[in-house]
Amino acid sequence: MTARIGVVTFPGSLDDRDSERAIRLAGAEPVSLWHKDKDLKQVDAVVLCGGFSYGDYLRAGAIARFSPVMDSVIEQAKAGLPVLGICNGFQILTEAHLLPGGMLGNNHRHFICRDQKLRVENAGTAWTADYTAGQEIHIPLKNMDGRYVADRRTLDELEAEGRVVFRYLDFNPNGSLNDIAGISNAAGNVVGLMPHPEHAVEPLIGTGRTDGLPFFTSILKKLVNA
């Protein structure tokens, strides 16, 4: 039976088609989910894709957090459903309190778009098992509000519990504390990151590498072996 991975589209989503393509390349079936629908269509995992949900008119992800679909995502994520939030999806996960901390504007106050070097810090989550801890990868990054912030206690907990999943290398592009590029919840089923792995799944696009594909093969293997 083919694993089914839902991709949520909000008004302003930009990368839903790209996420669906990455899922298909990994061997799973992408399922389109609309922000106004609470029905997750019995998917096995969910991706909150990148973009500018609701135009980011309040705070990035703040309005999307109250979309009807998020009631179901929050409920099922707490019950163990794997959820990946990419860029704006990461922002939505913090606003929904599925991940701690929050996102602020880049410290240089400019939109940034570049190929970004990352280090994999945690290969034990549902979305990173096909990586190895310490592995260095290149993933495209594009954001205006990508600066991850949290209080000192939260940062210490994330570090002590191994919940920093990715860290920026060589260059911190947005001023994120502790060079954090991505984190997970305590259970490891919810992961958020600012760079875009769906843009690094084929050699002809993005970085010209396939460093992002293991996100999608990792979750497929977990679902198949569950």
XYZ file of N, CA and C in Angstrom:
678
model
N 0.834 -1.188 0.000
C 0.000 0.000 0.000
C 0.878 1.251 0.000
N 0.563 2.209 -0.867
C 1.361 3.423 -1.017
C 1.084 4.393 0.125
N 2.158 4.932 0.711
C 1.997 5.942 1.756
C 1.440 7.220 1.148
N 0.519 7.853 1.869
C -0.139 9.064 1.390
C 0.278 10.245 2.271
N 0.864 11.261 1.654
C 1.365 12.417 2.392
C 0.620 13.660 1.926
N -0.063 14.317 2.860
C -0.850 15.489 2.531
C -0.003 16.749 2.465
N -0.336 17.624 1.541
C 0.316 18.933 1.415
C -0.764 19.998 1.524
N -0.667 20.850 2.545
C -1.692 21.858 2.794
C -1.420 23.109 1.974
N -2.455 23.589 1.284
C -2.376 24.849 0.545
C -3.186 25.911 1.280
N -2.516 27.008 1.626
C -3.157 28.188 2.194
C -3.194 29.274 1.114
N -4.022 30.302 1.255
C -3.919 31.442 0.344
C -2.520 32.047 0.453
N -1.789 32.081 -0.637
C -0.427 32.600 -0.619
C 0.634 31.533 -0.593
N 0.257 30.257 -0.499
C 1.255 29.182 -0.568
C 1.934 29.208 -1.933
N 3.255 29.010 -1.928
C 4.024 29.057 -3.176
C 4.588 27.704 -3.576
N 4.821 26.849 -2.620
C 5.622 25.660 -2.883
C 4.861 24.361 -2.681
N 3.534 24.414 -2.783
C 2.764 23.192 -2.622
C 3.034 22.207 -3.760
N 3.080 22.700 -4.993
C 3.353 21.822 -6.132
C 4.749 21.213 -6.033
N 5.713 22.004 -5.579
C 7.079 21.504 -5.438
C 7.143 20.406 -4.381
N 6.426 20.613 -3.274
C 6.401 19.595 -2.223
C 5.735 18.316 -2.718
N 4.666 18.471 -3.483
C 3.991 17.295 -4.028
C 4.914 16.538 -4.975
N 5.671 17.256 -5.767
C 6.607 16.606 -6.693
C 7.687 15.851 -5.923
N 8.215 16.456 -4.863
C 9.242 15.796 -4.054
C 8.699 14.513 -3.434
N 7.470 14.570 -2.960
C 6.833 13.384 -2.369
C 6.696 12.287 -3.421
N 6.290 12.673 -4.617
C 6.118 11.705 -5.699
C 7.464 11.088 -6.091
N 8.514 11.890 -6.148
C 9.840 11.383 -6.491
C 10.345 10.389 -5.447
N 9.943 10.600 -4.188
C 10.369 9.692 -3.118
C 9.621 8.364 -3.162
N 8.521 8.325 -3.893
C 7.769 7.088 -4.016
C 6.471 7.040 -3.256
N 6.058 8.164 -2.674
C 4.789 8.232 -1.948
C 3.746 8.940 -2.813
N 2.521 8.955 -2.325
C 1.428 9.607 -3.045
C 1.104 10.948 -2.389
N 1.274 12.057 -3.105
C 0.896 13.349 -2.538
C -0.612 13.543 -2.574
N -1.148 14.141 -1.513
C -2.580 14.391 -1.405
C -2.778 15.875 -1.115
N -3.481 16.570 -1.974
C -3.714 18.004 -1.792
C -4.749 18.227 -0.691
N -4.416 19.114 0.256
C -5.321 19.470 1.345
C -5.566 20.973 1.298
N -6.819 21.381 1.442
C -7.187 22.795 1.376
C -7.366 23.346 2.785
N -6.915 24.564 2.993
C -6.858 25.155 4.327
C -8.226 25.270 5.004
N -9.300 25.338 4.243
C -10.630 25.494 4.826
C -11.266 24.170 5.239
N -10.650 23.068 4.865
C -11.209 21.749 5.159
C -10.544 21.135 6.382
N -11.342 20.626 7.292
C -10.785 19.936 8.460
C -10.387 18.501 8.139
N -10.928 17.951 7.075
C -10.680 16.560 6.710
C -9.274 16.398 6.147
N -8.452 15.591 6.821
C -7.094 15.328 6.341
C -7.044 14.142 5.382
N -8.191 13.597 5.033
C -8.300 12.543 4.021
C -7.486 11.299 4.377
N -7.359 11.029 5.659
C -6.681 9.831 6.162
C -5.248 9.713 5.650
N -4.560 10.842 5.549
C -3.160 10.806 5.122
C -2.293 10.252 6.246
N -1.110 9.805 5.863
C -0.178 9.210 6.820
C 0.802 10.227 7.391
N 0.901 11.385 6.760
C 1.785 12.464 7.207
C 1.333 13.738 6.521
N 1.803 14.882 7.017
C 1.395 16.186 6.469
C 2.620 17.068 6.283
N 2.631 17.801 5.159
C 3.637 18.836 4.918
C 2.936 20.188 4.865
N 3.405 21.123 5.688
C 2.986 22.524 5.607
C 4.053 23.229 4.782
N 3.691 23.612 3.571
C 4.700 24.079 2.620
C 5.037 25.553 2.812
N 6.000 26.006 2.029
C 6.444 27.383 2.095
C 5.552 28.331 1.321
N 5.744 29.610 1.544
C 4.965 30.650 0.879
C 4.688 31.790 1.827
N 3.645 32.532 1.548
C 3.284 33.683 2.372
C 1.804 33.564 2.712
N 1.482 32.627 3.583
C 0.079 32.365 3.897
C -0.618 33.633 4.373
N -1.741 33.918 3.741
C -2.534 35.115 4.037
C -1.701 36.390 3.908
N -0.691 36.344 3.044
C 0.126 37.519 2.791
C 1.034 37.925 3.939
N 1.094 37.096 4.983
C 1.886 37.456 6.174
C 1.517 38.854 6.671
N 0.221 39.164 6.653
C -0.209 40.523 6.983
C -0.130 40.833 8.477
N -0.090 39.786 9.318
C 0.031 40.015 10.752
C 1.450 39.636 11.161
N 1.643 38.395 11.513
C 2.972 37.806 11.657
C 2.988 36.598 10.746
N 4.161 36.246 10.254
C 4.249 35.111 9.349
C 3.666 33.864 10.008
N 2.630 33.312 9.409
C 2.013 32.092 9.913
C 0.951 32.300 10.969
N 0.784 33.528 11.444
C -0.119 33.768 12.573
C -1.581 33.568 12.202
N -1.963 33.974 10.997
C -3.355 33.808 10.581
C -3.606 32.370 10.151
N -2.653 31.786 9.451
C -2.810 30.409 8.970
C -3.016 29.438 10.120
N -2.451 29.747 11.265
C -2.590 28.867 12.420
C -4.056 28.627 12.773
N -4.937 29.596 12.432
C -6.352 29.488 12.770
C -7.209 28.954 11.620
N -6.575 28.517 10.545
C -7.323 27.880 9.469
C -7.945 26.582 9.975
N -9.144 26.216 9.474
C -9.804 24.989 9.941
C -8.932 23.748 9.857
N -8.116 23.648 8.809
C -7.294 22.444 8.671
C -6.327 22.277 9.834
N -5.910 23.395 10.441
C -4.918 23.318 11.508
C -5.481 22.684 12.777
N -6.784 22.784 12.997
C -7.373 22.082 14.145
C -7.090 20.591 14.050
N -7.254 20.052 12.854
C -7.012 18.625 12.652
C -5.524 18.299 12.698
N -4.702 19.178 12.108
C -3.250 18.936 12.124
C -2.728 18.939 13.560
N -3.168 19.909 14.352
C -2.710 19.990 15.745
C -3.138 18.761 16.527
N -4.393 18.389 16.393
C -4.909 17.227 17.124
C -4.154 15.953 16.750
N -3.971 15.734 15.462
C -3.344 14.492 15.038
C -1.827 14.497 15.247
N -1.203 15.673 15.159
C 0.232 15.758 15.446
C 0.511 15.382 16.894
N -0.360 15.826 17.795
C -0.191 15.482 19.206
C -0.398 13.994 19.442
N -1.119 13.337 18.523
C -1.344 11.892 18.621
C -0.278 11.096 17.873
N 0.692 11.803 17.242
C 1.799 11.106 16.604
C 1.910 11.242 15.102
N 0.965 11.948 14.449
C 1.045 12.117 13.002
C 2.316 12.882 12.635
N 3.134 12.374 11.705
C 4.318 13.119 11.279
C 3.929 14.392 10.525
N 4.522 15.513 10.908
C 4.244 16.801 10.272
C 5.567 17.499 9.996
N 5.728 17.974 8.769
C 6.909 18.740 8.385
C 6.476 20.131 7.999
N 7.077 21.154 8.598
C 6.808 22.541 8.247
C 8.035 23.159 7.606
N 7.866 23.622 6.368
C 8.978 24.192 5.604
C 8.781 25.697 5.479
N 9.745 26.482 5.939
C 9.732 27.945 5.826
C 8.455 28.516 6.455
N 7.479 28.944 5.651
C 6.234 29.443 6.227
C 5.557 28.363 7.061
N 5.727 27.106 6.670
C 5.179 26.010 7.462
C 5.824 25.919 8.834
N 7.102 26.214 8.928
C 7.816 26.269 10.209
C 7.224 27.395 11.055
N 6.990 28.538 10.420
C 6.384 29.666 11.131
C 5.000 29.292 11.669
N 4.226 28.589 10.866
C 2.888 28.165 11.291
C 2.978 27.205 12.475
N 3.943 26.297 12.453
C 4.094 25.334 13.549
C 4.425 26.030 14.869
N 5.212 27.098 14.811
C 5.500 27.823 16.061
C 4.267 28.586 16.525
N 3.519 29.164 15.593
C 2.306 29.884 15.965
C 1.247 28.939 16.531
N 1.254 27.692 16.068
C 0.309 26.686 16.555
C 0.791 26.006 17.824
N 1.982 26.365 18.287
C 2.587 25.812 19.500
C 2.853 24.310 19.382
N 3.009 23.844 18.152
C 3.490 22.475 17.966
C 5.006 22.434 18.073
N 5.639 23.582 17.877
C 7.072 23.744 18.097
C 7.279 25.006 18.932
N 8.285 25.007 19.804
C 8.512 26.172 20.675
C 9.230 27.306 19.955
N 9.206 28.471 20.578
C 9.897 29.620 20.024
C 9.047 30.352 19.007
N 9.694 31.209 18.230
C 8.983 31.988 17.233
C 9.935 32.479 16.163
N 9.361 33.131 15.135
C 10.150 33.621 14.015
C 9.995 35.136 13.904
N 11.107 35.835 13.757
C 11.112 37.277 13.549
C 11.746 37.597 12.199
N 11.662 38.868 11.813
C 12.276 39.299 10.563
C 13.780 39.100 10.576
N 14.338 38.856 9.412
C 15.786 38.699 9.299
C 16.494 39.904 9.921
N 17.599 39.653 10.587
C 18.262 40.728 11.319
C 18.806 41.826 10.410
N 18.995 41.523 9.120
C 19.469 42.538 8.178
C 18.305 43.228 7.457
N 17.064 42.782 7.756
C 15.836 43.412 7.247
C 15.684 43.295 5.739
N 16.285 42.301 5.158
C 16.159 42.076 3.721
C 15.711 40.643 3.456
N 14.968 40.460 2.377
C 14.668 39.115 1.903
C 15.968 38.481 1.438
N 16.126 37.191 1.718
C 17.334 36.497 1.313
C 16.971 35.257 0.521
N 17.729 35.007 -0.548
C 17.527 33.823 -1.372
C 18.912 33.319 -1.772
N 19.273 32.115 -1.299
C 20.626 31.608 -1.535
C 20.667 30.109 -1.295
N 21.695 29.472 -1.779
C 21.963 28.087 -1.415
C 22.654 28.105 -0.061
N 22.132 27.332 0.876
C 22.602 27.403 2.254
C 23.192 26.066 2.701
N 24.350 26.138 3.307
C 24.985 24.945 3.868
C 24.451 24.702 5.280
N 24.075 23.459 5.547
C 23.530 23.070 6.843
C 24.289 21.867 7.388
N 24.232 21.710 8.698
C 24.703 20.470 9.328
C 23.510 19.756 9.945
N 23.406 18.462 9.671
C 22.360 17.653 10.275
C 22.771 17.349 11.711
N 21.987 17.822 12.659
C 22.315 17.609 14.068
C 21.580 16.396 14.652
N 20.417 16.084 14.100
C 19.599 14.997 14.646
C 19.043 14.172 13.483
N 19.522 12.947 13.350
C 19.058 12.043 12.292
C 18.064 11.028 12.846
N 17.481 11.339 13.999
C 16.579 10.386 14.634
C 15.119 10.756 14.566
N 14.778 11.807 13.796
C 13.374 12.190 13.697
C 12.702 11.421 12.560
N 11.390 11.565 12.491
C 10.635 10.894 11.431
C 11.019 11.388 10.046
N 11.570 12.592 9.979
C 11.860 13.206 8.685
C 13.346 13.228 8.336
N 14.212 12.708 9.197
C 15.653 12.835 8.949
C 16.419 11.524 9.044
N 15.726 10.408 9.089
C 16.401 9.117 9.322
C 17.335 8.712 8.185
N 17.136 9.251 6.991
C 18.012 8.917 5.867
C 19.245 9.809 5.806
N 19.408 10.677 6.789
C 20.649 11.434 6.948
C 21.484 10.771 8.040
N 22.690 11.258 8.215
C 23.527 10.846 9.340
C 23.871 12.084 10.153
N 23.944 11.926 11.451
C 24.290 13.056 12.315
C 25.664 13.592 11.934
N 25.760 14.895 11.799
C 27.005 15.530 11.398
C 27.142 15.724 9.901
N 26.245 15.153 9.122
C 26.292 15.296 7.664
C 26.081 16.745 7.264
N 26.830 17.216 6.274
C 26.706 18.571 5.767
C 25.992 18.541 4.421
N 24.950 19.348 4.292
C 24.125 19.356 3.093
C 23.916 20.785 2.614
N 23.484 20.905 1.367
C 23.180 22.219 0.792
C 21.715 22.248 0.378
N 20.979 23.223 0.907
C 19.542 23.344 0.658
C 19.230 24.804 0.312
N 18.381 25.068 -0.681
C 17.997 26.457 -0.973
C 17.253 27.097 0.198
N 17.494 28.383 0.379
C 16.872 29.148 1.465
C 16.283 30.413 0.875
N 15.044 30.741 1.261
C 14.441 32.000 0.789
C 13.434 32.457 1.833
N 13.723 33.552 2.493
C 12.810 34.027 3.535
C 13.045 35.495 3.861
N 12.010 36.066 4.461
C 12.081 37.429 4.993
C 11.989 37.406 6.512
N 11.260 36.420 7.038
C 11.067 36.301 8.485
C 11.605 34.949 8.937
N 12.913 34.808 8.880
C 13.516 33.506 9.149
C 14.352 33.429 10.408
N 14.295 34.468 11.221
C 15.154 34.503 12.418
C 14.478 33.762 13.567
N 15.006 32.592 13.903
C 14.432 31.803 14.987
C 14.863 32.381 16.325
N 13.880 32.587 17.214
C 14.151 33.122 18.541
C 13.394 32.306 19.584
N 13.946 32.260 20.775
C 13.307 31.613 21.916
C 14.014 32.112 23.168
N 13.368 31.949 24.311
C 14.039 32.354 25.549
C 15.156 31.368 25.874
N 16.016 31.762 26.794
C 17.201 30.970 27.097
C 16.844 29.580 27.596
N 15.819 29.471 28.410
C 15.419 28.160 28.925
C 15.007 27.232 27.780
N 14.229 27.752 26.827
C 13.805 26.933 25.691
C 15.003 26.515 24.852
N 15.911 27.445 24.596
C 17.104 27.115 23.816
C 17.929 26.031 24.513
N 18.085 26.162 25.823
C 18.847 25.164 26.577
C 18.180 23.797 26.510
N 16.845 23.773 26.578
C 16.109 22.504 26.488
C 16.273 21.879 25.102
N 16.159 22.694 24.068
C 16.323 22.176 22.708
C 17.707 21.564 22.516
N 18.716 22.249 23.016
C 20.086 21.750 22.876
C 20.303 20.485 23.701
N 19.841 20.504 24.951
C 20.066 19.365 25.842
C 19.326 18.120 25.380
N 18.151 18.296 24.776
C 17.334 17.162 24.348
C 17.595 16.739 22.909
N 18.569 17.377 22.260
C 18.892 17.013 20.887
C 17.818 17.367 19.886
N 17.078 18.421 20.161
C 15.954 18.791 19.302
C 16.290 19.883 18.289
N 17.541 20.340 18.282
C 18.015 21.146 17.161
C 18.341 20.159 16.046
N 17.580 20.204 14.987
C 17.708 19.195 13.923
C 18.700 19.633 12.849
N 18.706 20.929 12.534
C 19.633 21.474 11.543
C 20.209 22.783 12.048
N 21.477 23.008 11.667
C 22.134 24.252 12.056
C 22.809 24.861 10.830
N 22.742 26.198 10.728
C 23.415 26.888 9.632
C 24.931 26.747 9.778
N 25.608 26.522 8.664
C 27.065 26.443 8.656
C 27.653 27.569 7.803
N 28.826 28.024 8.189
C 29.615 29.021 7.455
C 29.013 30.427 7.497
N 27.677 30.517 7.486
C 27.034 31.824 7.420
C 25.646 31.710 8.020
N 25.359 32.575 8.995
C 24.012 32.635 9.566
C 23.228 33.662 8.749
N 22.253 33.216 7.952
C 21.637 34.112 6.972
C 20.582 35.065 7.515
N 20.158 34.859 8.757
C 19.041 35.665 9.246
C 19.128 36.045 10.725
N 20.214 35.640 11.397
C 20.372 35.981 12.805
C 19.723 35.018 13.766
N 19.332 33.830 13.299
C 18.714 32.836 14.173
C 19.622 32.519 15.354
N 19.020 32.453 16.543
C 19.799 32.149 17.740
C 20.393 30.749 17.635
N 21.615 30.611 18.134
C 22.343 29.345 18.118
C 22.503 28.783 16.705
N 22.387 29.629 15.687
C 22.492 29.206 14.284
C 21.455 28.140 13.932
N 20.306 28.170 14.582
C 19.285 27.140 14.386
C 18.574 27.324 13.047
N 18.562 26.250 12.254
C 17.850 26.236 10.977
C 16.599 25.377 11.045
N 16.528 24.456 12.018
C 15.365 23.589 12.143
C 15.355 22.882 13.486
N 14.150 22.602 13.979
C 13.987 21.947 15.277
C 12.886 20.897 15.187
N 12.750 20.115 16.247
C 11.672 19.126 16.329
C 10.954 19.249 17.659
N 9.812 18.599 17.746
C 9.154 18.471 19.046
C 9.822 17.338 19.811
N 9.394 17.116 21.041
C 10.043 16.114 21.882
C 9.893 14.709 21.315
N 8.764 14.431 20.666
C 8.519 13.086 20.133
C 9.239 12.832 18.818
N 9.663 13.895 18.133
C 10.378 13.741 16.872
C 9.495 13.551 15.654
N 8.173 13.623 15.831
C 7.292 13.488 14.667
C 6.996 14.812 13.981
N 7.230 15.930 14.686
C 7.011 17.264 14.110
C 8.366 17.948 13.939
N 8.652 18.343 12.713
C 9.917 19.008 12.389
C 9.622 20.268 11.588
N 10.312 21.352 11.916
C 10.210 22.583 11.149
C 11.591 23.078 10.781
N 11.731 23.607 9.575
C 13.006 24.191 9.161
C 12.738 25.308 8.168
N 13.662 26.272 8.101
C 13.504 27.390 7.178
C 13.934 27.062 5.754
N 15.039 26.395 5.500
C 15.408 26.075 4.111
C 14.405 25.129 3.451
N 14.486 25.038 2.133
C 13.490 24.343 1.326
C 14.033 23.046 0.733
N 13.857 21.914 1.400
C 14.358 20.657 0.840
C 13.664 20.252 -0.449
N 12.424 20.694 -0.655
C 11.699 20.316 -1.875
C 12.306 20.934 -3.126
N 13.198 21.921 -2.944
C 13.893 22.525 -4.084
C 15.262 21.891 -4.317
N 15.530 20.792 -3.638
C 16.823 20.109 -3.820
C 16.589 18.604 -3.921
N 15.740 18.222 -4.871
C 15.408 16.804 -5.032
C 15.785 16.265 -6.403
N 16.202 17.141 -7.313
C 16.618 16.740 -8.647
C 17.857 17.536 -9.039
N 18.782 16.937 -9.774
C 20.033 17.636 -10.105
C 19.857 18.832 -11.038
N 18.717 18.958 -11.705
C 18.527 20.054 -12.647
C 17.880 21.282 -12.027
N 17.506 21.224 -10.743
C 16.852 22.368 -10.104
C 17.545 22.705 -8.791
N 17.252 23.865 -8.265
C 17.772 24.254 -6.943
C 19.284 24.293 -6.922
N 19.853 23.563 -6.001
C 21.307 23.571 -5.815
C 22.032 22.723 -6.845
N 21.284 21.966 -7.658
C 21.924 21.024 -8.566
C 22.308 19.742 -7.868
N 21.824 19.589 -6.624
C 22.083 18.388 -5.832
C 20.737 17.822 -5.389
N 20.791 16.684 -4.711
C 19.553 16.053 -4.237
C 19.568 15.932 -2.713
N 20.184 16.893 -2.053
C 20.333 16.825 -0.598
C 19.005 16.924 0.150
N 17.946 17.397 -0.514
C 16.658 17.523 0.159
C 15.791 16.287 0.071
N 16.113 15.383 -0.847
C 15.257 14.210 -1.057
C 15.154 13.304 0.171
N 16.220 13.141 0.982
C 16.097 12.271 2.158
C 14.999 12.664 3.144
N 14.557 13.930 3.153
C 13.399 14.286 3.986
C 12.217 13.397 3.634
N 12.014 13.233 2.350
C 10.816 12.554 1.866
C 10.990 11.041 1.803
N 12.213 10.574 1.583
C 12.441 9.128 1.657
C 12.454 8.666 3.110
N 12.889 9.534 4.025
C 12.902 9.186 5.452
C 11.495 8.892 5.948
N 10.560 9.795 5.654
C 9.198 9.601 6.151
C 8.537 8.427 5.462
N 8.858 8.211 4.176
C 8.284 7.066 3.466
C 8.711 5.756 4.128
N 9.995 5.632 4.435
C 10.481 4.402 5.083
C 9.859 4.212 6.452
N 9.687 5.310 7.189
C 9.082 5.183 8.506
C 7.647 4.680 8.392
N 6.911 5.226 7.431
C 5.514 4.835 7.272
C 5.383 3.395 6.775
N 6.253 3.001 5.866
C 6.203 1.651 5.332
C 6.566 0.624 6.403
N 7.511 0.996 7.270
C 7.983 0.045 8.302
C 7.214 0.138 9.593
N 6.251 1.049 9.666
C 5.498 1.235 10.923
C 4.646 0.002 11.240
